[in-house]
Amino acid sequence: MDMTKTNDHQLSQLSVLAPFLGILLLFTVVSLLNIPVLTTLWRHGFDDGTYSHAFLIPFISLYLYYLLAQANKLQFRQSVALLPIVLLALSSYLLFVSSHAQISIGYWFSLLAVITSCILVLYRFNWYIIFPCAFLVFIIPSWGILVPILQQISVNAVTYMMTFTGIPTFVEDSFITIPAGVFEIAGGCSGLRYIIVAIAISTLFIFLYIKDTKKALLFFSIAIIGGLLTNWIRITALIMIGQYTDMQSPLMGDHNTFGWYLFLPFMFLLFFIGNKLANHEEALENSKDKADANAAKVNKSTVTIALAIVLFSATSNSLLNSGSNQVHMTTQNVAKFNKQSNLLPFITFYSERQVTSLTIGQTEFSKHVYYFDNNDLDNKPSYYDNKLYPESWQEVRSETLSENNNNWQLLLLKQNNKHALVAVQYQYIGQTFTNTRALKLARIKGALTGNSATELHWLVAQCQTDCQTEVEALSQSVMH
């Protein structure tokens, strides 16, 4: 009898542990096969203060799957399901295309779709197993699209709150002027980091403890409003402190820490409210039903199909071995190449660069050609941090030159009494483009050709007045 109880206990433990170990193995395999994508996530997410929470997200996701395994809600499939395999094949194809086309948003979300589809292929479907994987969306650094919206909302809210302080305030765009100085509500003051954390914590709490839809929506709304309000109070308080300390307070140089001091008390209040709304008797807990011994067994055909599809979409081998040139990363010191005007592009990642001089008409141009061999997913002309000219220069106007697939974008720049003409051209498999959007579309169309090399051609000339002579000389050159 004792031996039977021991075997039943071991079988029950196996039925709990095996599905979770399967999740752990799945995450490990997919991650190792897609190291280039994870590298970009690390580069753009984990080292950015806005996504400082990203280190915790994978561990939280895995812990949630462990809880699901304990509750007997995570069980292997015993037969092959067609729909999940179709979804996995589709997401794998999208990952393959987007990674070869170097579309950041594409391969980030495609990788997340691949992981989710793999879980649906290997495990019996229920809505619980979707959330822990979807929770990984908080790692993806795509939330920046909300910055302009949140920034404008913050400007309007702080402007209104300042009317109650009695401090004379003048607002222009994102700048708030008070007698003691000028404050800028920049992108970092949009409150995005507080919103992300509020959404992540509230959705996690709802998943674990709140099962009523109305209560869940109420709790989620309180979290969002509280995150926004905390940021508005932070900005208003900093402006008031700046006024009353004549801008001498140490907080003038450490805005973020002060914000977290305000945000943490709100989190305690949020959890207090959440505890009142929670359905503790219905919370995620161990199932009373006896664990099925088959839950610890996985169908071999399902694993074989899933692994074959995932291997097809893997980015590591195809990208890391796609070229022989080393990927270089520029620094601001690159501006030393042009000591006369200090006018050069800031290209973050590239494989090779060539600098030459050429004379067009009576104008001497300095030509810089950057080559991108796709050795790294960020090794591309459309990298978000690339700048075609320094911020100290102002763009006066732009125009396009097009003749026989020889397309150039002309940028007329001004810095104090200096004038310059910059001509930009992107090249990909014999085609030329004047902007990165057209280049991206071409790369998507050509993703399956295996040709991933792109070039950025950048010309600059100093102008005496309005650069019209230089524009005409370049136009004649393009037409001939």
Coordinates of C-alpha atoms in Angstrom, one line a residue:
M1 CA 0.0 0.0 0.0
D2 CA 2.8 2.4 0.9
M3 CA 4.6 1.6 -2.3
T4 CA 1.4 2.4 -4.3
K5 CA 1.1 5.7 -2.5
T6 CA 4.7 6.5 -3.2
N7 CA 4.3 5.7 -6.9
D8 CA 1.1 7.8 -7.1
H9 CA 2.9 10.7 -5.5
Q10 CA 5.9 10.4 -7.9
L11 CA 3.5 10.2 -10.8
S12 CA 1.6 13.3 -9.6
Q13 CA 4.9 15.2 -9.2
L14 CA 6.0 14.2 -12.7
S15 CA 2.7 15.3 -14.2
V16 CA 3.3 18.8 -12.6
L17 CA 7.0 19.1 -13.3
A18 CA 7.2 17.6 -16.9
P19 CA 5.0 20.2 -18.6
F20 CA 6.9 23.1 -16.9
L21 CA 10.2 21.6 -17.9
G22 CA 8.9 21.4 -21.4
I23 CA 8.1 25.2 -21.3
L24 CA 11.6 25.8 -20.0
L25 CA 13.2 23.7 -22.7
L26 CA 11.0 25.4 -25.4
F27 CA 12.1 28.9 -24.3
T28 CA 15.7 27.8 -24.3
V29 CA 15.7 26.3 -27.7
V30 CA 13.8 29.1 -29.4
S31 CA 16.1 31.7 -27.7
L32 CA 19.3 29.9 -28.8
L33 CA 18.0 29.7 -32.4
N34 CA 17.2 33.4 -32.5
I35 CA 20.1 35.0 -30.7
P36 CA 20.3 38.0 -33.2
V37 CA 16.7 39.0 -32.2
L38 CA 17.5 38.7 -28.5
T39 CA 20.6 40.8 -29.1
T40 CA 18.5 43.6 -30.4
L41 CA 16.1 43.3 -27.5
W42 CA 19.0 43.5 -25.1
R43 CA 20.4 46.5 -26.9
H44 CA 17.1 48.5 -27.2
G45 CA 15.2 47.3 -24.2
F46 CA 17.3 46.0 -21.3
D47 CA 19.7 49.0 -21.3
D48 CA 17.0 51.6 -21.6
G49 CA 15.6 53.2 -18.4
T50 CA 12.1 53.1 -19.8
Y51 CA 12.3 49.3 -20.0
S52 CA 14.3 48.7 -16.8
H53 CA 11.6 46.2 -15.7
A54 CA 12.5 43.9 -18.7
F55 CA 14.9 41.8 -16.6
L56 CA 12.0 40.5 -14.5
I57 CA 9.5 39.7 -17.2
P58 CA 10.9 36.3 -18.4
F59 CA 11.2 35.1 -14.9
I60 CA 7.6 36.2 -14.1
S61 CA 6.4 34.5 -17.3
L62 CA 8.1 31.2 -16.4
Y63 CA 6.8 31.4 -12.8
L64 CA 3.3 31.8 -14.1
Y65 CA 3.7 28.6 -16.2
Y66 CA 5.0 26.9 -13.1
L67 CA 1.8 27.9 -11.3
L68 CA -0.3 26.7 -14.2
A69 CA 1.5 23.3 -14.1
Q70 CA 0.8 23.0 -10.4
A71 CA -2.8 23.8 -11.0
N72 CA -2.9 21.0 -13.7
K73 CA -3.8 23.6 -16.4
L74 CA -0.6 23.0 -18.4
Q75 CA -0.8 19.6 -20.1
F76 CA 0.8 18.1 -23.2
R77 CA -1.3 17.4 -26.3
Q78 CA -1.8 13.7 -27.0
S79 CA -2.5 14.2 -30.7
V80 CA -1.5 16.6 -33.5
A81 CA -3.7 19.7 -33.8
L82 CA -3.8 21.3 -37.3
L83 CA -4.7 24.9 -36.5
P84 CA -1.7 25.5 -34.0
I85 CA 0.7 24.1 -36.6
V86 CA -0.7 26.4 -39.3
L87 CA -0.3 29.4 -36.9
L88 CA 3.3 28.3 -36.1
A89 CA 4.1 27.9 -39.8
L90 CA 2.7 31.4 -40.5
S91 CA 4.5 33.1 -37.6
S92 CA 7.8 31.3 -38.5
Y93 CA 7.5 32.5 -42.0
L94 CA 6.9 36.1 -40.8
L95 CA 9.9 35.8 -38.5
F96 CA 12.0 34.6 -41.5
V97 CA 10.9 37.4 -43.7
S98 CA 11.0 40.3 -41.2
S99 CA 14.5 39.3 -39.9
H100 CA 15.9 39.1 -43.4
A101 CA 14.2 42.4 -44.2
Q102 CA 15.5 43.8 -40.9
I103 CA 12.1 45.1 -39.7
S104 CA 12.5 45.4 -35.9
I105 CA 8.8 45.5 -35.0
G106 CA 8.3 42.6 -37.4
Y107 CA 10.8 40.2 -36.0
W108 CA 10.2 41.1 -32.3
F109 CA 6.5 40.3 -32.5
S110 CA 7.0 37.4 -34.9
L111 CA 9.3 35.8 -32.4
L112 CA 6.7 36.3 -29.7
A113 CA 4.1 34.7 -32.1
V114 CA 6.5 31.7 -32.7
I115 CA 6.8 31.1 -29.0
T116 CA 3.1 31.4 -28.4
S117 CA 2.3 29.1 -31.4
C118 CA 4.8 26.5 -30.1
I119 CA 3.0 26.4 -26.8
L120 CA -0.3 25.9 -28.5
V121 CA 1.2 23.1 -30.7
L122 CA 2.6 21.2 -27.7
Y123 CA 0.0 21.9 -25.0
R124 CA -3.7 21.5 -24.7
F125 CA -5.4 24.8 -25.3
N126 CA -6.9 26.9 -22.6
W127 CA -6.9 30.6 -22.2
Y128 CA -4.7 30.5 -19.1
I129 CA -1.6 29.3 -21.1
I130 CA -1.8 32.4 -23.4
F131 CA -1.3 35.1 -20.8
P132 CA 2.2 34.2 -19.5
C133 CA 3.6 34.2 -23.1
A134 CA 1.7 37.4 -24.0
F135 CA 3.2 39.0 -20.9
L136 CA 6.5 39.0 -22.7
V137 CA 5.2 41.9 -24.8
F138 CA 6.5 44.2 -22.0
I139 CA 10.0 43.4 -23.1
I140 CA 9.5 44.6 -26.6
P141 CA 10.7 48.2 -26.9
S142 CA 7.8 49.3 -29.1
W143 CA 6.0 51.4 -26.6
G144 CA 7.8 54.5 -27.8
I145 CA 4.9 55.2 -30.2
L146 CA 2.9 56.5 -27.2
V147 CA 5.5 59.1 -26.2
P148 CA 4.3 62.0 -28.3
I149 CA 0.7 61.4 -27.2
L150 CA 1.6 61.1 -23.5
Q151 CA 4.0 64.0 -23.8
Q152 CA 1.2 66.3 -25.1
I153 CA -1.2 65.1 -22.4
S154 CA 1.4 65.8 -19.7
V155 CA 1.9 69.3 -21.0
N156 CA -1.8 70.0 -20.9
A157 CA -2.3 68.4 -17.5
V158 CA 0.7 70.2 -15.9
T159 CA -0.4 73.5 -17.4
Y160 CA -3.7 73.1 -15.8
M161 CA -2.2 72.0 -12.4
M162 CA 0.1 75.0 -12.4
T163 CA -2.9 77.4 -12.4
F164 CA -3.5 76.3 -8.7
T165 CA 0.1 77.1 -7.6
G166 CA 0.1 80.9 -8.0
I167 CA 3.4 80.7 -9.9
P168 CA 3.4 82.8 -13.2
T169 CA 3.6 80.3 -16.0
F170 CA 4.1 80.7 -19.7
V171 CA 3.8 77.6 -21.9
E172 CA 5.0 77.2 -25.5
D173 CA 5.1 73.8 -27.1
S174 CA 6.7 71.5 -24.5
F175 CA 8.5 74.3 -22.7
I176 CA 7.2 75.7 -19.4
T177 CA 8.7 79.0 -18.3
I178 CA 8.5 80.3 -14.7
P179 CA 10.4 83.2 -13.1
A180 CA 13.2 80.8 -11.9
G181 CA 13.9 79.2 -15.3
V182 CA 12.6 77.1 -18.1
F183 CA 11.4 73.4 -17.9
E184 CA 11.0 71.1 -20.9
I185 CA 8.5 68.3 -20.7
A186 CA 10.6 66.1 -23.0
G187 CA 9.9 62.6 -24.2
G188 CA 11.4 61.2 -21.0
C189 CA 8.8 63.1 -19.0
S190 CA 5.9 61.6 -20.9
G191 CA 5.3 59.1 -18.1
L192 CA 5.7 56.1 -20.4
R193 CA 7.8 54.1 -17.9
Y194 CA 5.1 54.5 -15.2
I195 CA 2.4 53.5 -17.7
I196 CA 4.3 50.4 -18.7
V197 CA 4.9 49.3 -15.2
A198 CA 1.3 50.1 -14.2
I199 CA -0.1 48.0 -17.1
A200 CA 2.3 45.1 -16.4
I201 CA 1.5 44.9 -12.7
S202 CA -2.2 45.4 -13.1
T203 CA -2.6 42.7 -15.8
L204 CA -0.5 40.3 -13.7
F205 CA -2.7 40.9 -10.7
I206 CA -5.9 40.5 -12.7
F207 CA -4.6 37.2 -14.1
L208 CA -3.8 35.8 -10.7
Y209 CA -6.6 37.2 -8.5
I210 CA -9.5 39.0 -10.3
K211 CA -11.9 36.9 -12.3
D212 CA -14.8 39.3 -12.6
T213 CA -14.6 41.4 -15.9
K214 CA -16.1 44.6 -14.5
K215 CA -13.7 44.5 -11.5
A216 CA -10.8 43.8 -13.8
L217 CA -11.6 46.8 -16.0
L218 CA -12.0 49.0 -12.9
F219 CA -8.7 47.9 -11.5
F220 CA -6.9 48.3 -14.8
S221 CA -8.4 51.8 -15.2
I222 CA -7.2 52.8 -11.7
A223 CA -3.7 51.6 -12.6
I224 CA -3.5 53.6 -15.8
I225 CA -5.0 56.8 -14.3
G226 CA -2.8 56.5 -11.3
G227 CA 0.3 56.1 -13.4
L228 CA -0.6 59.2 -15.4
L229 CA -1.5 61.3 -12.4
T230 CA 1.8 60.3 -10.6
N231 CA 3.8 61.6 -13.5
W232 CA 1.8 64.9 -13.6
I233 CA 2.3 65.4 -9.9
R234 CA 6.0 64.7 -10.3
I235 CA 6.5 67.3 -13.0
T236 CA 4.4 69.9 -11.2
A237 CA 6.2 69.3 -7.9
L238 CA 9.6 69.6 -9.7
I239 CA 8.6 72.9 -11.3
M240 CA 7.5 74.2 -7.8
I241 CA 10.7 73.0 -6.2
G242 CA 12.7 74.7 -8.9
Q243 CA 10.8 78.0 -8.3
Y244 CA 11.2 78.0 -4.6
T245 CA 14.8 76.9 -4.6
D246 CA 15.9 79.1 -7.5
M247 CA 16.7 75.9 -9.5
Q248 CA 19.3 74.9 -6.9
S249 CA 17.7 71.7 -5.6
P250 CA 19.5 68.4 -6.3
L251 CA 16.2 67.1 -7.6
M252 CA 16.7 69.4 -10.7
G253 CA 19.3 66.8 -11.9
D254 CA 17.6 63.6 -10.7
H255 CA 14.0 63.7 -12.0
N256 CA 13.5 59.9 -12.3
T257 CA 14.3 58.9 -8.7
F258 CA 11.9 61.5 -7.4
G259 CA 9.2 60.0 -9.7
W260 CA 9.7 56.5 -8.2
Y261 CA 9.3 57.9 -4.7
L262 CA 5.8 59.1 -5.7
F263 CA 5.0 56.0 -7.8
L264 CA 5.8 53.4 -5.1
P265 CA 3.2 54.7 -2.6
F266 CA 0.6 54.6 -5.4
M267 CA 1.5 50.9 -6.0
F268 CA 0.8 50.1 -2.4
L269 CA -2.6 51.9 -2.7
L270 CA -3.2 50.0 -6.0
F271 CA -2.6 46.6 -4.3
F272 CA -4.8 47.6 -1.4
I273 CA -7.6 48.3 -3.9
G274 CA -6.8 45.1 -5.8
N275 CA -7.1 43.1 -2.6
K276 CA -10.6 44.4 -2.1
L277 CA -11.6 43.5 -5.7
A278 CA -9.8 40.0 -5.8
N279 CA -11.8 36.8 -5.9
H280 CA -9.5 34.8 -3.6
E281 CA -11.8 31.8 -3.5
E282 CA -11.6 31.6 -7.3
A283 CA -7.9 32.5 -7.6
L284 CA -5.5 30.3 -9.6
E285 CA -4.9 27.2 -7.4
N286 CA -4.2 23.5 -7.6
S287 CA -6.9 21.5 -9.3
K288 CA -8.9 19.1 -7.1
D289 CA -9.1 16.7 -9.9
K290 CA -6.4 14.0 -9.9
A291 CA -3.7 14.7 -12.4
D292 CA -3.8 12.7 -15.5
A293 CA -0.7 10.5 -16.0
N294 CA -0.8 11.3 -19.7
A295 CA -0.3 15.0 -18.9
A296 CA 3.4 14.2 -18.5
K297 CA 3.7 12.6 -21.9
V298 CA 4.2 14.5 -25.1
N299 CA 3.3 13.4 -28.6
K300 CA 6.5 12.8 -30.5
S301 CA 5.0 13.7 -33.9
T302 CA 3.9 17.0 -32.5
V303 CA 7.4 17.8 -31.2
T304 CA 9.0 16.8 -34.5
I305 CA 6.8 19.0 -36.6
A306 CA 7.2 22.0 -34.2
L307 CA 11.0 21.7 -34.1
A308 CA 11.2 21.5 -37.9
I309 CA 9.2 24.7 -38.3
V310 CA 11.1 26.5 -35.6
L311 CA 14.4 25.5 -37.2
F312 CA 13.2 26.9 -40.5
S313 CA 12.5 30.3 -39.0
A314 CA 15.7 30.4 -36.9
T315 CA 17.7 33.6 -37.5
S316 CA 21.1 32.7 -35.9
N317 CA 22.7 30.8 -38.7
S318 CA 21.3 32.8 -41.6
L319 CA 22.2 36.2 -40.2
L320 CA 25.4 35.6 -38.2
N321 CA 27.0 33.9 -41.1
S322 CA 25.6 36.1 -43.8
G323 CA 28.7 38.2 -44.3
S324 CA 32.4 38.2 -43.5
N325 CA 32.8 41.9 -42.7
Q326 CA 32.9 43.1 -39.1
V327 CA 30.1 45.3 -37.8
H328 CA 31.4 48.6 -36.7
M329 CA 29.7 51.0 -34.3
T330 CA 30.4 54.7 -34.7
T331 CA 31.0 57.2 -32.0
Q332 CA 30.5 61.0 -32.0
N333 CA 34.2 61.3 -32.7
V334 CA 33.4 60.5 -36.4
A335 CA 32.7 64.2 -36.8
K336 CA 36.5 64.8 -36.7
F337 CA 36.7 63.6 -40.3
N338 CA 35.2 66.9 -41.4
K339 CA 36.9 69.6 -39.3
Q340 CA 35.9 72.5 -41.5
S341 CA 32.2 72.2 -41.1
N342 CA 31.7 69.5 -38.5
L343 CA 28.9 68.2 -40.8
L344 CA 28.8 64.5 -41.1
P345 CA 26.1 61.8 -40.7
F346 CA 26.0 59.8 -37.5
I347 CA 25.6 56.2 -38.6
T348 CA 25.5 53.8 -35.7
F349 CA 26.1 50.4 -37.3
Y350 CA 27.8 49.6 -40.6
S351 CA 30.1 47.0 -42.1
E352 CA 32.4 49.3 -44.2
R353 CA 32.8 53.0 -45.0
Q354 CA 34.5 54.7 -48.0
V355 CA 35.2 58.4 -48.1
T356 CA 36.1 60.1 -51.4
S357 CA 36.1 63.6 -53.0
L358 CA 34.5 64.4 -56.3
T359 CA 34.0 67.6 -58.3
I360 CA 30.6 68.2 -60.0
G361 CA 30.6 71.3 -62.1
Q362 CA 32.4 73.9 -60.1
T363 CA 31.4 72.3 -56.8
E364 CA 33.5 69.9 -54.7
F365 CA 31.6 67.3 -52.8
S366 CA 32.7 65.0 -50.1
K367 CA 31.2 61.5 -50.6
H368 CA 30.7 58.9 -47.9
V369 CA 29.4 55.4 -48.8
Y370 CA 28.3 53.2 -45.9
Y371 CA 27.9 49.4 -46.6
F372 CA 25.6 47.2 -44.6
D373 CA 26.0 43.5 -44.9
N374 CA 23.3 42.4 -42.4
N375 CA 25.8 40.7 -40.1
D376 CA 23.7 42.2 -37.3
L377 CA 20.0 42.9 -37.4
D378 CA 20.8 46.6 -36.5
N379 CA 23.4 46.8 -39.3
K380 CA 21.0 48.7 -41.6
P381 CA 20.6 52.3 -43.0
S382 CA 17.1 52.5 -41.4
Y383 CA 18.4 52.0 -37.8
Y384 CA 16.4 54.4 -35.6
D385 CA 19.4 56.2 -34.2
N386 CA 21.0 57.1 -37.5
K387 CA 21.2 60.8 -38.2
L388 CA 21.8 62.2 -41.7
Y389 CA 23.2 65.5 -40.2
P390 CA 24.0 66.8 -36.7
E391 CA 21.3 68.4 -34.6
S392 CA 23.2 71.7 -34.7
W393 CA 22.2 72.1 -38.3
Q394 CA 18.7 73.2 -39.4
E395 CA 16.9 71.8 -42.4
V396 CA 15.7 74.7 -44.6
R397 CA 14.0 72.7 -47.3
S398 CA 14.3 69.4 -49.1
E399 CA 13.6 68.2 -52.7
T400 CA 13.9 65.0 -54.7
L401 CA 16.0 64.3 -57.8
S402 CA 14.9 61.4 -60.0
E403 CA 16.3 60.3 -63.4
N404 CA 16.5 56.8 -64.7
N405 CA 16.4 55.1 -61.3
N406 CA 19.1 57.5 -60.0
N407 CA 17.1 59.0 -57.1
W408 CA 18.5 61.5 -54.6
Q409 CA 17.0 63.3 -51.7
L410 CA 18.5 66.8 -51.4
L411 CA 18.6 68.5 -47.9
L412 CA 19.4 72.2 -47.7
L413 CA 20.9 72.9 -44.3
K414 CA 21.8 76.0 -42.4
Q415 CA 23.8 76.7 -39.3
N416 CA 24.1 80.4 -38.3
N417 CA 25.6 82.0 -41.4
K418 CA 26.8 78.6 -42.9
H419 CA 24.9 76.8 -45.7
A420 CA 25.4 73.3 -46.9
L421 CA 23.8 70.8 -49.4
V422 CA 23.4 67.2 -48.4
A423 CA 22.4 64.5 -50.9
V424 CA 21.2 61.1 -49.7
Q425 CA 20.6 57.9 -51.6
Y426 CA 19.8 54.4 -50.5
Q427 CA 20.7 51.4 -52.7
Y428 CA 19.4 47.8 -52.6
I429 CA 19.8 45.2 -55.4
G430 CA 20.2 47.7 -58.1
Q431 CA 17.5 50.0 -57.0
T432 CA 17.8 53.5 -55.4
F433 CA 15.6 55.1 -52.9
T434 CA 15.3 58.5 -51.3
N435 CA 13.8 57.4 -47.9
T436 CA 14.0 54.5 -45.5
R437 CA 10.3 53.7 -45.9
A438 CA 10.7 52.8 -49.6
L439 CA 13.8 50.9 -48.7
K440 CA 12.0 48.8 -46.1
L441 CA 9.3 47.9 -48.5
A442 CA 11.9 46.8 -51.1
R443 CA 13.7 44.7 -48.5
I444 CA 10.5 43.0 -47.5
K445 CA 9.8 42.1 -51.1
G446 CA 13.3 40.9 -51.6
A447 CA 13.7 39.1 -48.3
L448 CA 13.4 35.6 -49.9
T449 CA 16.1 36.4 -52.5
G450 CA 18.9 36.0 -50.0
N451 CA 20.4 39.4 -51.0
S452 CA 20.5 41.6 -47.9
A453 CA 23.3 44.0 -48.7
T454 CA 22.4 47.7 -48.7
E455 CA 24.3 50.9 -49.1
L456 CA 23.9 54.5 -48.0
H457 CA 25.4 57.2 -50.3
W458 CA 25.9 60.6 -48.6
L459 CA 27.3 63.7 -50.3
V460 CA 27.9 67.1 -48.8
A461 CA 29.0 70.4 -50.2
Q462 CA 29.6 73.8 -48.6
C463 CA 27.5 76.6 -50.1
Q464 CA 28.2 80.3 -50.4
T465 CA 24.6 81.4 -50.2
D466 CA 21.4 79.5 -50.8
C467 CA 23.0 76.4 -52.4
Q468 CA 21.0 76.9 -55.7
T469 CA 24.2 76.7 -57.8
E470 CA 25.2 73.4 -56.1
V471 CA 21.7 72.0 -56.6
E472 CA 21.8 72.8 -60.3
A473 CA 25.2 71.2 -60.7
L474 CA 24.1 68.0 -58.9
S475 CA 20.8 67.9 -61.0
Q476 CA 22.9 68.1 -64.2
S477 CA 25.1 65.3 -63.0
V478 CA 22.1 63.1 -62.2
M479 CA 20.4 63.7 -65.5
H480 CA 23.6 62.7 -67.4

